[in-house]
C-alpha cells in the first residue's frame, strides 16, 4: 500500500471506467452506521478491528446499497478478489499514488493513479462518482487529512459512505514512530517485522498521524463541517509491536488492559471512522 503523503504525486488516471457487473442491486436497510458495527458484535479489542474490516465493508455496502466503490491506497493488496466482485455485485476502482503499486494489482480492477489528498483530486476523479470510499492503514501517511476528507466527501454520491481504518496517537509504538527519524524508524520496523522491507508484502512508508485519533473530539466537528450527516468513531486498544521484547511486553499489556477498561481515548491504538454523506 503506497503512502499518500508523497510530495510528488502522480495524477495520471488508468482504466478510468469501471465495469458494472450483472448482479442484483443491494437493498438499503434501516439503521444507522453504529447499528452496522453492533450487528457484527463490535469490540474495542484491536483483533476485532483487523478481523472485521472486510465484514464491516460488506455489511455497510449491504445496509446502504453501496455498489460503486473506490479503495484508497488499494495498490498491490485490494480488499476483494476479482471473483468476489462478481459475487457481491460491486464495481471497485483501486486508487493509489503509485503506478507501480497499481501494476501489482489484478487486472480485473479499474485503477486510478492520483493523490487522494491533492487539491486537484476532485477534478481528476469526478464529483459524486462513487457510493463507497474505504481505506486501511493509509490515512496516517497523509500530511493533510482534512483535505483528504473533503475530497472523499466530494467524490461520494449523496448517501455515500466513507470508512477509514488507521493507527492512532498516542499509542506508544506510533508515538515512537513519529518521533524517530525515518531512517531509524525504518530500521527498527525492518528488524522486528521482516515483511515490512521495501521489497516485502507490506512495505513501510513515512507516517504523519495527522488527525489520527480515536476520539470524536477532533474528528466529528470537522466531518460535519465538511458535510457528512452521520459520523461514528470506533476505538480499538492493543497491538503486537512489543511482543518480542520481554518485560516491556508485560508492562505494556497491563497498561493496554487498563486503558481499554476505562476507555481512555488518548491511548487508543487504532480506530474506524465511518461517515455518511
PDB file of C-alpha atoms in Angstrom:
ATOM      1  CA  UNK A   1       0.000   0.000   0.000  1.00  0.00           C
ATOM      2  CA  UNK A   2       1.609   3.213  -1.107  1.00  0.00           C
ATOM      3  CA  UNK A   3       1.999   6.270   1.037  1.00  0.00           C
ATOM      4  CA  UNK A   4      -0.330   9.051   0.007  1.00  0.00           C
ATOM      5  CA  UNK A   5       1.952  11.611   1.607  1.00  0.00           C
ATOM      6  CA  UNK A   6       4.484  11.532  -1.231  1.00  0.00           C
ATOM      7  CA  UNK A   7       5.414  15.163  -2.054  1.00  0.00           C
ATOM      8  CA  UNK A   8       5.494  14.477  -5.800  1.00  0.00           C
ATOM      9  CA  UNK A   9       2.231  12.651  -6.537  1.00  0.00           C
ATOM     10  CA  UNK A  10       1.276  11.481  -9.993  1.00  0.00           C
ATOM     11  CA  UNK A  11      -2.169  12.217 -11.337  1.00  0.00           C
ATOM     12  CA  UNK A  12      -2.476  10.059 -14.420  1.00  0.00           C
ATOM     13  CA  UNK A  13      -5.741   8.066 -14.366  1.00  0.00           C
ATOM     14  CA  UNK A  14      -5.519   4.494 -15.557  1.00  0.00           C
ATOM     15  CA  UNK A  15      -8.508   2.497 -16.830  1.00  0.00           C
ATOM     16  CA  UNK A  16     -10.896   5.115 -15.501  1.00  0.00           C
ATOM     17  CA  UNK A  17     -14.150   3.347 -16.364  1.00  0.00           C
ATOM     18  CA  UNK A  18     -15.214   0.522 -14.044  1.00  0.00           C
ATOM     19  CA  UNK A  19     -17.301  -2.321 -15.445  1.00  0.00           C
ATOM     20  CA  UNK A  20     -20.583  -2.780 -13.616  1.00  0.00           C
ATOM     21  CA  UNK A  21     -21.383  -6.406 -13.075  1.00  0.00           C
ATOM     22  CA  UNK A  22     -24.718  -8.112 -13.571  1.00  0.00           C
ATOM     23  CA  UNK A  23     -25.953  -8.721 -10.063  1.00  0.00           C
ATOM     24  CA  UNK A  24     -28.999  -7.724  -8.089  1.00  0.00           C
ATOM     25  CA  UNK A  25     -28.770  -4.267  -6.568  1.00  0.00           C
ATOM     26  CA  UNK A  26     -28.124  -4.252  -2.866  1.00  0.00           C
ATOM     27  CA  UNK A  27     -31.260  -3.209  -0.992  1.00  0.00           C
ATOM     28  CA  UNK A  28     -30.828  -0.454   1.620  1.00  0.00           C
ATOM     29  CA  UNK A  29     -31.679  -1.491   5.152  1.00  0.00           C
ATOM     30  CA  UNK A  30     -32.801   0.656   8.090  1.00  0.00           C
ATOM     31  CA  UNK A  31     -30.458   1.598  10.930  1.00  0.00           C
ATOM     32  CA  UNK A  32     -27.511   3.902  11.380  1.00  0.00           C
ATOM     33  CA  UNK A  33     -23.809   3.334  10.994  1.00  0.00           C
ATOM     34  CA  UNK A  34     -23.359   2.239  14.606  1.00  0.00           C
ATOM     35  CA  UNK A  35     -26.064  -0.388  14.171  1.00  0.00           C
ATOM     36  CA  UNK A  36     -23.980  -1.986  11.417  1.00  0.00           C
ATOM     37  CA  UNK A  37     -20.943  -2.264  13.716  1.00  0.00           C
ATOM     38  CA  UNK A  38     -23.047  -3.568  16.591  1.00  0.00           C
ATOM     39  CA  UNK A  39     -24.577  -6.136  14.264  1.00  0.00           C
ATOM     40  CA  UNK A  40     -21.076  -7.519  13.734  1.00  0.00           C
ATOM     41  CA  UNK A  41     -20.508  -7.704  17.510  1.00  0.00           C
ATOM     42  CA  UNK A  42     -18.211  -4.671  17.772  1.00  0.00           C
ATOM     43  CA  UNK A  43     -15.480  -4.984  20.400  1.00  0.00           C
ATOM     44  CA  UNK A  44     -12.775  -2.425  21.227  1.00  0.00           C
ATOM     45  CA  UNK A  45     -10.067  -5.121  21.165  1.00  0.00           C
ATOM     46  CA  UNK A  46      -7.630  -4.497  18.307  1.00  0.00           C
ATOM     47  CA  UNK A  47      -8.024  -8.027  16.970  1.00  0.00           C
ATOM     48  CA  UNK A  48     -11.669  -7.272  16.214  1.00  0.00           C
ATOM     49  CA  UNK A  49     -10.622  -4.335  14.030  1.00  0.00           C
ATOM     50  CA  UNK A  50      -8.364  -6.476  11.833  1.00  0.00           C
ATOM     51  CA  UNK A  51     -10.703  -9.461  11.694  1.00  0.00           C
ATOM     52  CA  UNK A  52     -13.809  -7.433  10.869  1.00  0.00           C
ATOM     53  CA  UNK A  53     -12.599  -4.769   8.445  1.00  0.00           C
ATOM     54  CA  UNK A  54     -13.779  -6.727   5.416  1.00  0.00           C
ATOM     55  CA  UNK A  55     -17.033  -7.841   7.075  1.00  0.00           C
ATOM     56  CA  UNK A  56     -17.604  -4.176   8.016  1.00  0.00           C
ATOM     57  CA  UNK A  57     -17.192  -3.078   4.397  1.00  0.00           C
ATOM     58  CA  UNK A  58     -19.589  -5.802   3.260  1.00  0.00           C
ATOM     59  CA  UNK A  59     -22.124  -5.006   5.973  1.00  0.00           C
ATOM     60  CA  UNK A  60     -22.087  -1.268   5.207  1.00  0.00           C
ATOM     61  CA  UNK A  61     -22.450  -1.958   1.488  1.00  0.00           C
ATOM     62  CA  UNK A  62     -25.416  -4.238   2.158  1.00  0.00           C
ATOM     63  CA  UNK A  63     -27.079  -1.899   4.648  1.00  0.00           C
ATOM     64  CA  UNK A  64     -26.865   1.180   2.428  1.00  0.00           C
ATOM     65  CA  UNK A  65     -26.941  -0.252  -1.084  1.00  0.00           C
ATOM     66  CA  UNK A  66     -23.382   0.776  -1.979  1.00  0.00           C
ATOM     67  CA  UNK A  67     -22.162  -0.704  -5.289  1.00  0.00           C
ATOM     68  CA  UNK A  68     -19.637   1.730  -6.797  1.00  0.00           C
ATOM     69  CA  UNK A  69     -16.525   1.506  -4.615  1.00  0.00           C
ATOM     70  CA  UNK A  70     -13.157   3.224  -4.518  1.00  0.00           C
ATOM     71  CA  UNK A  71     -10.489   1.558  -2.388  1.00  0.00           C
ATOM     72  CA  UNK A  72      -7.979   4.254  -1.484  1.00  0.00           C
ATOM     73  CA  UNK A  73      -4.398   3.021  -1.261  1.00  0.00           C
ATOM     74  CA  UNK A  74      -5.513  -0.393  -2.508  1.00  0.00           C
ATOM     75  CA  UNK A  75      -2.432  -0.825  -4.684  1.00  0.00           C
ATOM     76  CA  UNK A  76      -0.996  -4.327  -4.632  1.00  0.00           C
ATOM     77  CA  UNK A  77      -3.320  -5.595  -1.915  1.00  0.00           C
ATOM     78  CA  UNK A  78      -7.007  -4.985  -2.750  1.00  0.00           C
ATOM     79  CA  UNK A  79      -9.609  -5.976  -0.194  1.00  0.00           C
ATOM     80  CA  UNK A  80     -11.642  -8.096  -2.613  1.00  0.00           C
ATOM     81  CA  UNK A  81     -10.626 -10.714  -5.137  1.00  0.00           C
ATOM     82  CA  UNK A  82     -11.875 -10.460  -8.739  1.00  0.00           C
ATOM     83  CA  UNK A  83     -14.245 -13.397  -8.106  1.00  0.00           C
ATOM     84  CA  UNK A  84     -15.738 -11.615  -5.106  1.00  0.00           C
ATOM     85  CA  UNK A  85     -16.581  -8.559  -7.197  1.00  0.00           C
ATOM     86  CA  UNK A  86     -18.974 -10.594  -9.268  1.00  0.00           C
ATOM     87  CA  UNK A  87     -20.365 -12.467  -6.289  1.00  0.00           C
ATOM     88  CA  UNK A  88     -21.213  -9.271  -4.423  1.00  0.00           C
ATOM     89  CA  UNK A  89     -22.145  -7.139  -7.408  1.00  0.00           C
ATOM     90  CA  UNK A  90     -19.515  -4.456  -6.724  1.00  0.00           C
ATOM     91  CA  UNK A  91     -17.610  -2.294  -9.185  1.00  0.00           C
ATOM     92  CA  UNK A  92     -14.345  -1.474  -7.401  1.00  0.00           C
ATOM     93  CA  UNK A  93     -11.811   1.115  -8.544  1.00  0.00           C
ATOM     94  CA  UNK A  94      -8.389   0.811  -6.931  1.00  0.00           C
ATOM     95  CA  UNK A  95      -6.705   4.109  -6.124  1.00  0.00           C
ATOM     96  CA  UNK A  96      -3.057   4.613  -5.282  1.00  0.00           C
ATOM     97  CA  UNK A  97      -0.454   7.341  -5.555  1.00  0.00           C
ATOM     98  CA  UNK A  98       1.971   4.857  -7.116  1.00  0.00           C
ATOM     99  CA  UNK A  99       1.593   3.399 -10.596  1.00  0.00           C
ATOM    100  CA  UNK A 100       3.963   0.626  -9.529  1.00  0.00           C
ATOM    101  CA  UNK A 101       1.641  -0.423  -6.699  1.00  0.00           C
ATOM    102  CA  UNK A 102      -1.352  -0.417  -9.046  1.00  0.00           C
ATOM    103  CA  UNK A 103       0.511  -2.521 -11.600  1.00  0.00           C
ATOM    104  CA  UNK A 104       0.890  -5.216  -8.935  1.00  0.00           C
ATOM    105  CA  UNK A 105      -2.900  -5.422  -8.522  1.00  0.00           C
ATOM    106  CA  UNK A 106      -5.051  -7.875 -10.504  1.00  0.00           C
ATOM    107  CA  UNK A 107      -6.005  -6.550 -13.969  1.00  0.00           C
ATOM    108  CA  UNK A 108      -9.719  -7.140 -13.279  1.00  0.00           C
ATOM    109  CA  UNK A 109      -9.919  -3.896 -11.297  1.00  0.00           C
ATOM    110  CA  UNK A 110     -10.372  -0.398 -12.635  1.00  0.00           C
ATOM    111  CA  UNK A 111      -7.393   1.692 -11.492  1.00  0.00           C
ATOM    112  CA  UNK A 112      -6.930   5.342 -10.705  1.00  0.00           C
ATOM    113  CA  UNK A 113      -3.453   6.747 -10.042  1.00  0.00           C
ATOM    114  CA  UNK A 114      -3.600  10.033  -8.122  1.00  0.00           C
ATOM    115  CA  UNK A 115      -3.040  11.535  -4.675  1.00  0.00           C
ATOM    116  CA  UNK A 116      -6.436  11.411  -2.989  1.00  0.00           C
ATOM    117  CA  UNK A 117      -5.415  14.367  -0.786  1.00  0.00           C
ATOM    118  CA  UNK A 118      -4.258  16.701  -3.581  1.00  0.00           C
ATOM    119  CA  UNK A 119      -6.068  19.989  -4.336  1.00  0.00           C
ATOM    120  CA  UNK A 120      -6.982  18.836  -7.864  1.00  0.00           C
ATOM    121  CA  UNK A 121      -8.239  15.374  -6.872  1.00  0.00           C
ATOM    122  CA  UNK A 122     -11.941  16.077  -7.308  1.00  0.00           C
ATOM    123  CA  UNK A 123     -11.351  17.434 -10.808  1.00  0.00           C
ATOM    124  CA  UNK A 124      -9.259  14.344 -11.627  1.00  0.00           C
ATOM    125  CA  UNK A 125     -11.641  11.770 -10.167  1.00  0.00           C
ATOM    126  CA  UNK A 126     -15.040  13.392 -10.737  1.00  0.00           C
ATOM    127  CA  UNK A 127     -17.745  14.571  -8.343  1.00  0.00           C
ATOM    128  CA  UNK A 128     -20.260  12.126  -6.893  1.00  0.00           C
ATOM    129  CA  UNK A 129     -18.696   9.241  -8.793  1.00  0.00           C
ATOM    130  CA  UNK A 130     -18.689   6.617  -6.020  1.00  0.00           C
ATOM    131  CA  UNK A 131     -21.056   5.247  -3.379  1.00  0.00           C
ATOM    132  CA  UNK A 132     -18.381   3.928  -1.012  1.00  0.00           C
ATOM    133  CA  UNK A 133     -14.796   5.000  -0.271  1.00  0.00           C
ATOM    134  CA  UNK A 134     -12.653   2.999   2.136  1.00  0.00           C
ATOM    135  CA  UNK A 135      -9.032   2.606   3.163  1.00  0.00           C
ATOM    136  CA  UNK A 136      -6.924   0.739   5.712  1.00  0.00           C
ATOM    137  CA  UNK A 137      -3.563   1.894   7.065  1.00  0.00           C
ATOM    138  CA  UNK A 138      -3.479   4.852   4.660  1.00  0.00           C
ATOM    139  CA  UNK A 139      -4.632   7.968   6.486  1.00  0.00           C
ATOM    140  CA  UNK A 140      -1.615   8.041   8.833  1.00  0.00           C
ATOM    141  CA  UNK A 141       0.572   8.694   5.767  1.00  0.00           C
ATOM    142  CA  UNK A 142      -1.383  11.770   4.667  1.00  0.00           C
ATOM    143  CA  UNK A 143       0.013  15.184   5.721  1.00  0.00           C
ATOM    144  CA  UNK A 144      -3.342  16.984   5.255  1.00  0.00           C
ATOM    145  CA  UNK A 145      -6.117  14.664   6.407  1.00  0.00           C
ATOM    146  CA  UNK A 146      -8.751  17.418   6.416  1.00  0.00           C
ATOM    147  CA  UNK A 147      -8.160  17.912   2.688  1.00  0.00           C
ATOM    148  CA  UNK A 148      -8.444  14.169   2.140  1.00  0.00           C
ATOM    149  CA  UNK A 149     -11.795  14.025   3.940  1.00  0.00           C
ATOM    150  CA  UNK A 150     -13.075  16.969   1.859  1.00  0.00           C
ATOM    151  CA  UNK A 151     -12.044  15.243  -1.340  1.00  0.00           C
ATOM    152  CA  UNK A 152     -13.632  11.969  -0.255  1.00  0.00           C
ATOM    153  CA  UNK A 153     -16.862  13.800   0.558  1.00  0.00           C
ATOM    154  CA  UNK A 154     -16.937  15.410  -2.898  1.00  0.00           C
ATOM    155  CA  UNK A 155     -16.323  12.196  -4.862  1.00  0.00           C
ATOM    156  CA  UNK A 156     -19.115  10.401  -2.960  1.00  0.00           C
ATOM    157  CA  UNK A 157     -22.689  10.466  -4.218  1.00  0.00           C
ATOM    158  CA  UNK A 158     -25.421  11.654  -1.821  1.00  0.00           C
ATOM    159  CA  UNK A 159     -25.946   8.902   0.747  1.00  0.00           C
ATOM    160  CA  UNK A 160     -22.446   7.562   0.114  1.00  0.00           C
ATOM    161  CA  UNK A 161     -20.302   6.177   2.926  1.00  0.00           C
ATOM    162  CA  UNK A 162     -16.612   6.514   3.815  1.00  0.00           C
ATOM    163  CA  UNK A 163     -14.682   4.155   6.108  1.00  0.00           C
ATOM    164  CA  UNK A 164     -11.117   4.750   7.254  1.00  0.00           C
ATOM    165  CA  UNK A 165      -9.139   2.298   9.411  1.00  0.00           C
ATOM    166  CA  UNK A 166      -5.884   3.744  10.783  1.00  0.00           C
ATOM    167  CA  UNK A 167      -3.435   3.636  13.719  1.00  0.00           C
ATOM    168  CA  UNK A 168      -3.833   6.360  16.320  1.00  0.00           C
ATOM    169  CA  UNK A 169      -1.801   8.561  18.580  1.00  0.00           C
ATOM    170  CA  UNK A 170      -0.914   8.336  21.374  1.00  0.00           C
ATOM    171  CA  UNK A 171      -0.270   4.610  21.382  1.00  0.00           C
ATOM    172  CA  UNK A 172       3.423   4.227  22.366  1.00  0.00           C
ATOM    173  CA  UNK A 173       4.706   2.480  19.195  1.00  0.00           C
ATOM    174  CA  UNK A 174       3.146   5.115  16.960  1.00  0.00           C
ATOM    175  CA  UNK A 175       4.475   7.955  19.112  1.00  0.00           C
ATOM    176  CA  UNK A 176       7.942   6.421  18.770  1.00  0.00           C
ATOM    177  CA  UNK A 177       7.463   6.079  15.031  1.00  0.00           C
ATOM    178  CA  UNK A 178       6.539   9.750  14.754  1.00  0.00           C
ATOM    179  CA  UNK A 179       9.413  10.963  16.943  1.00  0.00           C
ATOM    180  CA  UNK A 180      12.168   8.826  15.412  1.00  0.00           C
ATOM    181  CA  UNK A 181      13.995   9.906  12.260  1.00  0.00           C
ATOM    182  CA  UNK A 182      12.532   7.941   9.348  1.00  0.00           C
ATOM    183  CA  UNK A 183      15.797   6.053   8.740  1.00  0.00           C
ATOM    184  CA  UNK A 184      15.898   4.810  12.335  1.00  0.00           C
ATOM    185  CA  UNK A 185      12.205   4.004  12.423  1.00  0.00           C
ATOM    186  CA  UNK A 186      12.519   2.049   9.191  1.00  0.00           C
ATOM    187  CA  UNK A 187      15.497   0.056  10.560  1.00  0.00           C
ATOM    188  CA  UNK A 188      13.584  -0.869  13.732  1.00  0.00           C
ATOM    189  CA  UNK A 189      10.493  -1.995  11.836  1.00  0.00           C
ATOM    190  CA  UNK A 190      12.550  -3.989   9.329  1.00  0.00           C
ATOM    191  CA  UNK A 191      14.310  -5.769  12.211  1.00  0.00           C
ATOM    192  CA  UNK A 192      11.120  -6.678  14.080  1.00  0.00           C
ATOM    193  CA  UNK A 193       8.947  -7.341  11.034  1.00  0.00           C
ATOM    194  CA  UNK A 194      10.889  -8.693   8.013  1.00  0.00           C
ATOM    195  CA  UNK A 195       7.840  -8.481   5.715  1.00  0.00           C
ATOM    196  CA  UNK A 196       7.923  -4.680   6.099  1.00  0.00           C
ATOM    197  CA  UNK A 197      11.061  -4.377   3.924  1.00  0.00           C
ATOM    198  CA  UNK A 198      10.667  -2.311   0.760  1.00  0.00           C
ATOM    199  CA  UNK A 199      10.549  -5.453  -1.386  1.00  0.00           C
ATOM    200  CA  UNK A 200       8.228  -7.308   1.013  1.00  0.00           C
ATOM    201  CA  UNK A 201       4.459  -7.735   1.004  1.00  0.00           C
ATOM    202  CA  UNK A 202       3.862  -4.863   3.428  1.00  0.00           C
ATOM    203  CA  UNK A 203       6.490  -2.139   2.919  1.00  0.00           C
ATOM    204  CA  UNK A 204       6.849   0.741   5.371  1.00  0.00           C
ATOM    205  CA  UNK A 205       6.081   4.326   4.353  1.00  0.00           C
ATOM    206  CA  UNK A 206       6.617   7.596   6.260  1.00  0.00           C
ATOM    207  CA  UNK A 207       3.818   8.359   8.714  1.00  0.00           C
ATOM    208  CA  UNK A 208       2.446  11.726   9.859  1.00  0.00           C
ATOM    209  CA  UNK A 209      -0.568  10.735  12.044  1.00  0.00           C
ATOM    210  CA  UNK A 210      -2.356  13.971  11.161  1.00  0.00           C
ATOM    211  CA  UNK A 211      -5.800  13.795  12.822  1.00  0.00           C
ATOM    212  CA  UNK A 212      -5.296  10.085  13.514  1.00  0.00           C
ATOM    213  CA  UNK A 213      -7.088   9.913  16.839  1.00  0.00           C
ATOM    214  CA  UNK A 214      -9.505   7.510  18.487  1.00  0.00           C
ATOM    215  CA  UNK A 215     -11.685  10.260  19.940  1.00  0.00           C
ATOM    216  CA  UNK A 216     -14.692  12.027  18.448  1.00  0.00           C
ATOM    217  CA  UNK A 217     -13.482  15.467  19.624  1.00  0.00           C
ATOM    218  CA  UNK A 218     -11.078  16.331  16.747  1.00  0.00           C
ATOM    219  CA  UNK A 219     -12.938  14.389  14.052  1.00  0.00           C
ATOM    220  CA  UNK A 220     -16.711  14.704  14.309  1.00  0.00           C
ATOM    221  CA  UNK A 221     -16.898  18.550  14.165  1.00  0.00           C
ATOM    222  CA  UNK A 222     -14.581  18.573  11.130  1.00  0.00           C
ATOM    223  CA  UNK A 223     -16.513  15.917   9.238  1.00  0.00           C
ATOM    224  CA  UNK A 224     -19.851  17.561   9.992  1.00  0.00           C
ATOM    225  CA  UNK A 225     -18.487  20.902   8.811  1.00  0.00           C
ATOM    226  CA  UNK A 226     -17.348  19.213   5.589  1.00  0.00           C
ATOM    227  CA  UNK A 227     -20.897  17.963   5.061  1.00  0.00           C
ATOM    228  CA  UNK A 228     -21.160  14.405   6.392  1.00  0.00           C
ATOM    229  CA  UNK A 229     -24.533  13.932   8.090  1.00  0.00           C
ATOM    230  CA  UNK A 230     -23.625  10.932  10.240  1.00  0.00           C
ATOM    231  CA  UNK A 231     -20.225  10.153  11.782  1.00  0.00           C
ATOM    232  CA  UNK A 232     -19.073   7.460  14.193  1.00  0.00           C
ATOM    233  CA  UNK A 233     -15.629   6.736  15.666  1.00  0.00           C
ATOM    234  CA  UNK A 234     -14.934   3.183  16.836  1.00  0.00           C
ATOM    235  CA  UNK A 235     -11.845   2.955  19.081  1.00  0.00           C
ATOM    236  CA  UNK A 236      -9.572  -0.068  19.472  1.00  0.00           C
ATOM    237  CA  UNK A 237      -6.877  -0.918  22.022  1.00  0.00           C
ATOM    238  CA  UNK A 238      -3.822  -3.161  21.685  1.00  0.00           C
ATOM    239  CA  UNK A 239      -1.137  -4.144  19.150  1.00  0.00           C
ATOM    240  CA  UNK A 240       1.695  -6.644  18.693  1.00  0.00           C
ATOM    241  CA  UNK A 241       4.697  -4.316  18.364  1.00  0.00           C
ATOM    242  CA  UNK A 242       6.207  -5.104  21.783  1.00  0.00           C
ATOM    243  CA  UNK A 243       5.508  -8.830  21.827  1.00  0.00           C
ATOM    244  CA  UNK A 244       9.155  -9.711  21.168  1.00  0.00           C
ATOM    245  CA  UNK A 245      10.508  -7.512  23.989  1.00  0.00           C
ATOM    246  CA  UNK A 246      10.446  -9.160  27.461  1.00  0.00           C
ATOM    247  CA  UNK A 247       9.202  -7.074  30.416  1.00  0.00           C
ATOM    248  CA  UNK A 248       8.143  -4.244  28.106  1.00  0.00           C
ATOM    249  CA  UNK A 249       5.581  -6.633  26.662  1.00  0.00           C
ATOM    250  CA  UNK A 250       4.050  -7.364  30.076  1.00  0.00           C
ATOM    251  CA  UNK A 251       4.027  -3.737  31.250  1.00  0.00           C
ATOM    252  CA  UNK A 252       2.517  -2.536  28.010  1.00  0.00           C
ATOM    253  CA  UNK A 253      -0.152  -5.259  28.048  1.00  0.00           C
ATOM    254  CA  UNK A 254      -1.194  -4.292  31.585  1.00  0.00           C
ATOM    255  CA  UNK A 255      -1.489  -0.620  30.612  1.00  0.00           C
ATOM    256  CA  UNK A 256      -3.466  -1.518  27.492  1.00  0.00           C
ATOM    257  CA  UNK A 257      -5.940  -3.534  29.552  1.00  0.00           C
ATOM    258  CA  UNK A 258      -6.431  -0.582  31.895  1.00  0.00           C
ATOM    259  CA  UNK A 259      -6.826   1.936  29.067  1.00  0.00           C
ATOM    260  CA  UNK A 260      -9.369  -0.271  27.338  1.00  0.00           C
ATOM    261  CA  UNK A 261     -11.344  -0.933  30.525  1.00  0.00           C
ATOM    262  CA  UNK A 262     -11.591   2.814  31.226  1.00  0.00           C
ATOM    263  CA  UNK A 263     -11.913   3.793  27.551  1.00  0.00           C
ATOM    264  CA  UNK A 264      -9.027   6.265  27.676  1.00  0.00           C
ATOM    265  CA  UNK A 265      -9.311   7.549  24.131  1.00  0.00           C
ATOM    266  CA  UNK A 266      -5.920   9.263  24.345  1.00  0.00           C
ATOM    267  CA  UNK A 267      -4.291   5.813  24.277  1.00  0.00           C
ATOM    268  CA  UNK A 268      -6.243   4.016  21.570  1.00  0.00           C
ATOM    269  CA  UNK A 269      -4.144   2.051  19.093  1.00  0.00           C
ATOM    270  CA  UNK A 270      -6.440   2.002  16.066  1.00  0.00           C
ATOM    271  CA  UNK A 271      -9.779   3.427  15.013  1.00  0.00           C
ATOM    272  CA  UNK A 272     -12.503   3.105  12.422  1.00  0.00           C
ATOM    273  CA  UNK A 273     -14.048   6.381  11.323  1.00  0.00           C
ATOM    274  CA  UNK A 274     -17.260   5.892   9.371  1.00  0.00           C
ATOM    275  CA  UNK A 275     -19.104   8.823   7.807  1.00  0.00           C
ATOM    276  CA  UNK A 276     -22.219   9.085   5.631  1.00  0.00           C
ATOM    277  CA  UNK A 277     -22.847  11.924   3.206  1.00  0.00           C
TER     278      UNK A 277
END
